[in-house]
PDB file of C-alpha atoms in Angstrom:
ATOM      1  CA  VAL F  27     142.374  81.275 -43.313  1.00 76.00           C
ATOM      2  CA  GLU F  28     143.180  83.135 -46.519  1.00 76.00           C
ATOM      3  CA  GLY F  29     140.289  85.324 -47.659  1.00 75.00           C
ATOM      4  CA  THR F  30     138.735  85.633 -44.191  1.00 81.00           C
ATOM      5  CA  LYS F  31     138.955  88.369 -41.583  1.00 85.00           C
ATOM      6  CA  LEU F  32     139.073  88.779 -37.827  1.00 88.00           C
ATOM      7  CA  VAL F  33     138.166  92.062 -36.126  1.00 90.00           C
ATOM      8  CA  LYS F  34     139.300  92.979 -32.608  1.00 93.00           C
ATOM      9  CA  THR F  35     138.561  96.160 -30.680  1.00 95.00           C
ATOM     10  CA  VAL F  36     141.249  98.149 -28.890  1.00 95.00           C
ATOM     11  CA  LEU F  37     140.398 100.983 -26.496  1.00 96.00           C
ATOM     12  CA  LEU F  38     142.430 104.173 -26.601  1.00 95.00           C
ATOM     13  CA  GLU F  39     141.993 106.033 -23.307  1.00 95.00           C
ATOM     14  CA  ASN F  40     142.853 109.633 -22.528  1.00 95.00           C
ATOM     15  CA  ILE F  41     143.474 109.998 -18.790  1.00 95.00           C
ATOM     16  CA  GLY F  42     144.597 113.613 -19.171  1.00 94.00           C
ATOM     17  CA  GLU F  43     142.814 116.918 -18.614  1.00 96.00           C
ATOM     18  CA  ALA F  44     142.971 118.020 -22.284  1.00 96.00           C
ATOM     19  CA  GLY F  45     141.684 116.378 -25.435  1.00 96.00           C
ATOM     20  CA  ILE F  46     144.206 114.698 -27.745  1.00 96.00           C
ATOM     21  CA  ARG F  47     144.478 113.943 -31.439  1.00 97.00           C
ATOM     22  CA  TYR F  48     145.839 110.532 -32.408  1.00 97.00           C
ATOM     23  CA  SER F  49     147.105 109.120 -35.691  1.00 97.00           C
ATOM     24  CA  TRP F  50     148.173 105.511 -36.335  1.00 97.00           C
ATOM     25  CA  GLN F  51     151.103 105.186 -38.730  1.00 96.00           C
ATOM     26  CA  THR F  52     149.665 102.339 -40.816  1.00 96.00           C
ATOM     27  CA  GLY F  53     152.046 102.187 -43.778  1.00 94.00           C
ATOM     28  CA  SER F  54     153.788  99.067 -42.455  1.00 95.00           C
ATOM     29  CA  ILE F  55     150.651  97.046 -41.641  1.00 96.00           C
ATOM     30  CA  LYS F  56     149.322  96.568 -45.159  1.00 95.00           C
ATOM     31  CA  PRO F  57     148.179  94.288 -46.763  1.00 95.00           C
ATOM     32  CA  ASN F  58     147.327  91.997 -43.816  1.00 95.00           C
ATOM     33  CA  PHE F  59     145.946  94.468 -41.258  1.00 97.00           C
ATOM     34  CA  THR F  60     143.838  97.624 -41.130  1.00 97.00           C
ATOM     35  CA  ILE F  61     143.145 100.025 -38.259  1.00 98.00           C
ATOM     36  CA  LYS F  62     139.948 102.101 -38.226  1.00 97.00           C
ATOM     37  CA  PRO F  63     139.736 104.901 -37.608  1.00 97.00           C
ATOM     38  CA  GLU F  64     143.374 105.635 -38.383  1.00 97.00           C
ATOM     39  CA  ASP F  65     143.125 109.043 -36.754  1.00 96.00           C
ATOM     40  CA  GLY F  66     140.762 110.943 -34.535  1.00 97.00           C
ATOM     41  CA  PHE F  67     140.192 112.798 -31.298  1.00 97.00           C
ATOM     42  CA  VAL F  68     139.863 111.540 -27.720  1.00 97.00           C
ATOM     43  CA  PRO F  69     138.199 113.986 -25.286  1.00 97.00           C
ATOM     44  CA  PRO F  70     139.691 114.321 -21.784  1.00 97.00           C
ATOM     45  CA  LYS F  71     138.904 111.458 -19.388  1.00 97.00           C
ATOM     46  CA  GLU F  72     137.271 109.440 -22.200  1.00 97.00           C
ATOM     47  CA  ARG F  73     138.122 106.541 -24.496  1.00 96.00           C
ATOM     48  CA  VAL F  74     137.508 105.610 -28.119  1.00 97.00           C
ATOM     49  CA  SER F  75     137.186 102.199 -29.744  1.00 97.00           C
ATOM     50  CA  ILE F  76     139.646 101.316 -32.479  1.00 97.00           C
ATOM     51  CA  GLU F  77     138.969  98.335 -34.766  1.00 97.00           C
ATOM     52  CA  VAL F  78     141.972  96.270 -35.813  1.00 97.00           C
ATOM     53  CA  THR F  79     141.169  93.920 -38.677  1.00 95.00           C
ATOM     54  CA  PHE F  80     143.326  90.966 -39.688  1.00 95.00           C
ATOM     55  CA  HIS F  81     142.665  89.905 -43.278  1.00 93.00           C
ATOM     56  CA  PRO F  82     145.578  87.742 -44.470  1.00 93.00           C
ATOM     57  CA  VAL F  83     146.353  87.649 -48.181  1.00 91.00           C
ATOM     58  CA  ALA F  84     148.733  84.664 -48.278  1.00 90.00           C
ATOM     59  CA  LEU F  85     149.571  81.559 -46.262  1.00 89.00           C
ATOM     60  CA  ASP F  86     152.040  82.368 -43.494  1.00 90.00           C
ATOM     61  CA  ASN F  87     152.335  80.905 -39.972  1.00 87.00           C
ATOM     62  CA  ASP F  88     153.839  84.101 -38.518  1.00 92.00           C
ATOM     63  CA  ILE F  89     152.446  87.396 -39.776  1.00 95.00           C
ATOM     64  CA  ARG F  90     153.805  90.115 -37.525  1.00 96.00           C
ATOM     65  CA  VAL F  91     154.150  93.884 -37.523  1.00 97.00           C
ATOM     66  CA  ASP F  92     156.090  95.094 -34.484  1.00 96.00           C
ATOM     67  CA  LYS F  93     155.503  98.390 -32.724  1.00 95.00           C
ATOM     68  CA  VAL F  94     153.091 100.208 -35.039  1.00 96.00           C
ATOM     69  CA  PRO F  95     153.350 103.785 -33.724  1.00 96.00           C
ATOM     70  CA  CYS F  96     150.440 105.970 -32.696  1.00 96.00           C
ATOM     71  CA  LEU F  97     151.255 109.662 -32.824  1.00 96.00           C
ATOM     72  CA  ILE F  98     149.673 111.764 -30.093  1.00 94.00           C
ATOM     73  CA  ASP F  99     149.209 115.402 -31.084  1.00 94.00           C
ATOM     74  CA  LYS F 100     151.630 114.716 -33.986  1.00 92.00           C
ATOM     75  CA  GLN F 101     154.423 113.521 -31.674  1.00 92.00           C
ATOM     76  CA  ILE F 102     155.950 110.078 -31.238  1.00 89.00           C
ATOM     77  CA  HIS F 103     155.613 108.610 -27.746  1.00 86.00           C
ATOM     78  CA  PRO F 104     157.761 105.544 -26.959  1.00 85.00           C
ATOM     79  CA  ASN F 105     154.953 103.575 -25.272  1.00 88.00           C
ATOM     80  CA  MET F 106     152.208 104.408 -27.773  1.00 93.00           C
ATOM     81  CA  ASN F 107     152.442 101.507 -30.190  1.00 95.00           C
ATOM     82  CA  ILE F 108     150.820  98.191 -30.917  1.00 96.00           C
ATOM     83  CA  THR F 109     152.255  94.914 -32.193  1.00 96.00           C
ATOM     84  CA  LEU F 110     149.984  93.035 -34.575  1.00 97.00           C
ATOM     85  CA  THR F 111     150.292  89.277 -35.084  1.00 95.00           C
ATOM     86  CA  GLY F 112     148.375  86.590 -36.902  1.00 93.00           C
ATOM     87  CA  ALA F 113     148.671  83.369 -38.849  1.00 90.00           C
ATOM     88  CA  CYS F 114     147.126  82.357 -42.150  1.00 88.00           C
ATOM     89  CA  VAL F 115     146.598  78.621 -42.458  1.00 82.00           C
ATOM     90  CA  VAL F 116     144.942  76.259 -44.903  1.00 77.00           C
ATOM     91  CA  ALA F 117     141.302  75.593 -44.102  1.00 71.00           C
ATOM     92  CA  LYS F 118     140.617  71.993 -43.201  1.00 68.00           C
ATOM     93  CA  SER F 119     138.124  70.606 -45.644  1.00 66.00           C
ATOM     94  CA  SER F 120     135.409  68.193 -44.736  1.00 65.00           C
ATOM     95  CA  SER F 121     135.162  64.880 -46.473  1.00 67.00           C
ATOM     96  CA  GLU F 122     131.421  64.867 -45.903  1.00 71.00           C
ATOM     97  CA  LYS F 123     129.499  64.644 -49.182  1.00 81.00           C
ATOM     98  CA  LEU F 124     125.991  66.023 -49.456  1.00 83.00           C
ATOM     99  CA  LEU F 125     123.568  64.615 -52.005  1.00 86.00           C
ATOM    100  CA  PHE F 126     120.547  66.661 -53.006  1.00 86.00           C
ATOM    101  CA  SER F 127     117.556  65.461 -54.971  1.00 86.00           C
ATOM    102  CA  CYS F 128     114.452  67.595 -55.425  1.00 87.00           C
ATOM    103  CA  PRO F 129     112.034  68.842 -58.071  1.00 89.00           C
ATOM    104  CA  VAL F 130     112.886  71.968 -60.076  1.00 88.00           C
ATOM    105  CA  ARG F 131     112.305  75.207 -58.120  1.00 87.00           C
ATOM    106  CA  GLN F 132     111.663  73.260 -54.907  1.00 90.00           C
ATOM    107  CA  PRO F 133     114.300  73.911 -52.212  1.00 91.00           C
ATOM    108  CA  GLN F 134     115.902  71.143 -50.207  1.00 93.00           C
ATOM    109  CA  LYS F 135     117.864  71.721 -46.996  1.00 93.00           C
ATOM    110  CA  LYS F 136     120.828  69.780 -45.632  1.00 91.00           C
ATOM    111  CA  THR F 137     122.698  70.519 -42.426  1.00 92.00           C
ATOM    112  CA  VAL F 138     126.453  70.336 -41.872  1.00 89.00           C
ATOM    113  CA  SER F 139     128.465  70.728 -38.673  1.00 88.00           C
ATOM    114  CA  VAL F 140     131.093  73.427 -38.325  1.00 87.00           C
ATOM    115  CA  GLN F 141     133.498  72.595 -35.509  1.00 85.00           C
ATOM    116  CA  ASN F 142     135.817  75.088 -33.813  1.00 84.00           C
ATOM    117  CA  THR F 143     138.508  73.280 -31.829  1.00 81.00           C
ATOM    118  CA  THR F 144     140.452  76.476 -31.110  1.00 80.00           C
ATOM    119  CA  PRO F 145     140.356  78.428 -27.816  1.00 80.00           C
ATOM    120  CA  ASN F 146     139.015  81.520 -29.650  1.00 80.00           C
ATOM    121  CA  ASP F 147     135.532  82.413 -30.838  1.00 84.00           C
ATOM    122  CA  TRP F 148     135.046  82.588 -34.603  1.00 84.00           C
ATOM    123  CA  ASP F 149     132.984  85.751 -35.007  1.00 82.00           C
ATOM    124  CA  ASP F 150     131.516  86.629 -38.386  1.00 74.00           C
ATOM    125  CA  LEU F 151     132.907  83.585 -40.202  1.00 82.00           C
ATOM    126  CA  LYS F 152     132.237  84.298 -43.885  1.00 81.00           C
ATOM    127  CA  VAL F 153     130.549  81.582 -45.936  1.00 85.00           C
ATOM    128  CA  GLN F 154     131.306  81.577 -49.635  1.00 83.00           C
ATOM    129  CA  ILE F 155     128.901  79.810 -52.006  1.00 86.00           C
ATOM    130  CA  ASN F 156     129.586  80.430 -55.682  1.00 84.00           C
ATOM    131  CA  ASN F 157     126.614  78.795 -57.344  1.00 86.00           C
ATOM    132  CA  PRO F 158     123.093  80.126 -57.966  1.00 87.00           C
ATOM    133  CA  TYR F 159     121.531  76.759 -57.027  1.00 88.00           C
ATOM    134  CA  TRP F 160     122.890  76.707 -53.458  1.00 89.00           C
ATOM    135  CA  TYR F 161     122.438  79.256 -50.693  1.00 91.00           C
ATOM    136  CA  GLY F 162     122.715  79.707 -46.941  1.00 93.00           C
ATOM    137  CA  LYS F 163     123.569  82.279 -44.299  1.00 93.00           C
ATOM    138  CA  LYS F 164     126.460  84.508 -45.377  1.00 90.00           C
ATOM    139  CA  GLU F 165     128.036  84.638 -41.891  1.00 89.00           C
ATOM    140  CA  ILE F 166     128.091  82.327 -38.899  1.00 91.00           C
ATOM    141  CA  LYS F 167     129.512  82.537 -35.385  1.00 91.00           C
ATOM    142  CA  VAL F 168     131.189  79.510 -33.843  1.00 90.00           C
ATOM    143  CA  PRO F 169     132.099  79.809 -30.139  1.00 91.00           C
ATOM    144  CA  ALA F 170     135.453  78.462 -28.946  1.00 88.00           C
ATOM    145  CA  LYS F 171     135.669  74.691 -28.558  1.00 89.00           C
ATOM    146  CA  SER F 172     132.164  74.116 -29.858  1.00 91.00           C
ATOM    147  CA  GLU F 173     130.166  73.142 -32.888  1.00 92.00           C
ATOM    148  CA  VAL F 174     127.294  74.800 -34.748  1.00 93.00           C
ATOM    149  CA  LYS F 175     124.950  73.490 -37.384  1.00 93.00           C
ATOM    150  CA  TYR F 176     124.898  75.235 -40.761  1.00 92.00           C
ATOM    151  CA  ASP F 177     121.962  74.866 -43.155  1.00 94.00           C
ATOM    152  CA  ILE F 178     122.704  74.785 -46.860  1.00 93.00           C
ATOM    153  CA  TRP F 179     119.871  74.907 -49.367  1.00 93.00           C
ATOM    154  CA  TYR F 180     119.708  73.550 -52.910  1.00 92.00           C
ATOM    155  CA  LYS F 181     117.100  74.969 -55.259  1.00 90.00           C
ATOM    156  CA  PRO F 182     117.558  73.909 -58.882  1.00 88.00           C
ATOM    157  CA  LEU F 183     116.286  76.403 -61.433  1.00 85.00           C
ATOM    158  CA  SER F 184     116.341  73.903 -64.301  1.00 84.00           C
ATOM    159  CA  MET F 185     116.227  70.146 -64.731  1.00 80.00           C
ATOM    160  CA  THR F 186     119.530  68.309 -64.661  1.00 70.00           C
ATOM    161  CA  ALA F 187     120.637  65.259 -66.577  1.00 65.00           C
ATOM    162  CA  ALA F 188     122.634  64.002 -63.606  1.00 56.00           C
ATOM    163  CA  GLU F 189     122.051  60.400 -62.662  1.00 49.00           C
ATOM    164  CA  GLY F 190     119.635  60.353 -59.760  1.00 46.00           C
ATOM    165  CA  GLY F 191     118.467  63.878 -60.645  1.00 44.00           C
ATOM    166  CA  GLY F 192     120.299  65.606 -57.803  1.00 49.00           C
ATOM    167  CA  GLY F 193     123.036  68.081 -57.204  1.00 52.00           C
ATOM    168  CA  ASN F 194     126.243  67.634 -55.225  1.00 51.00           C
ATOM    169  CA  ALA F 195     127.762  70.126 -52.833  1.00 52.00           C
TER     170      ALA F 195
END
């Protein structure tokens, strides 16, 4: 979904007897992907974790960067590359309407369901609330093929003239 991100960890292992320096050539992966750290050192017989982040900037069903090279000791190696893929789709919106009604400066909580029908976990799903009267957790995790409850709070800071005296979310 546009404006969200997904982080995956890749292990870079050095099976040799000497330490190596690596450097990902990341010019072609922007603006949809980042690799951190882009360069570093792997001691002999050890491994390092590399974070690959997908953060799509526009709708596209097939975002792909083939064979991003990783230089080892400043040299290109034919099998040291990674292909990055992703898709940016429109978020499905819920037709569920929440009605809030409470006294000024008194919070009221409502709960909504967030359903993940995909085969992948949604880790660190960012919640965006752009209103000072509503708040909730900034991130949630939704396991694959499951549903979690999300609490949203309404706390009016002034009286409203709305019919019924409540706020809508």
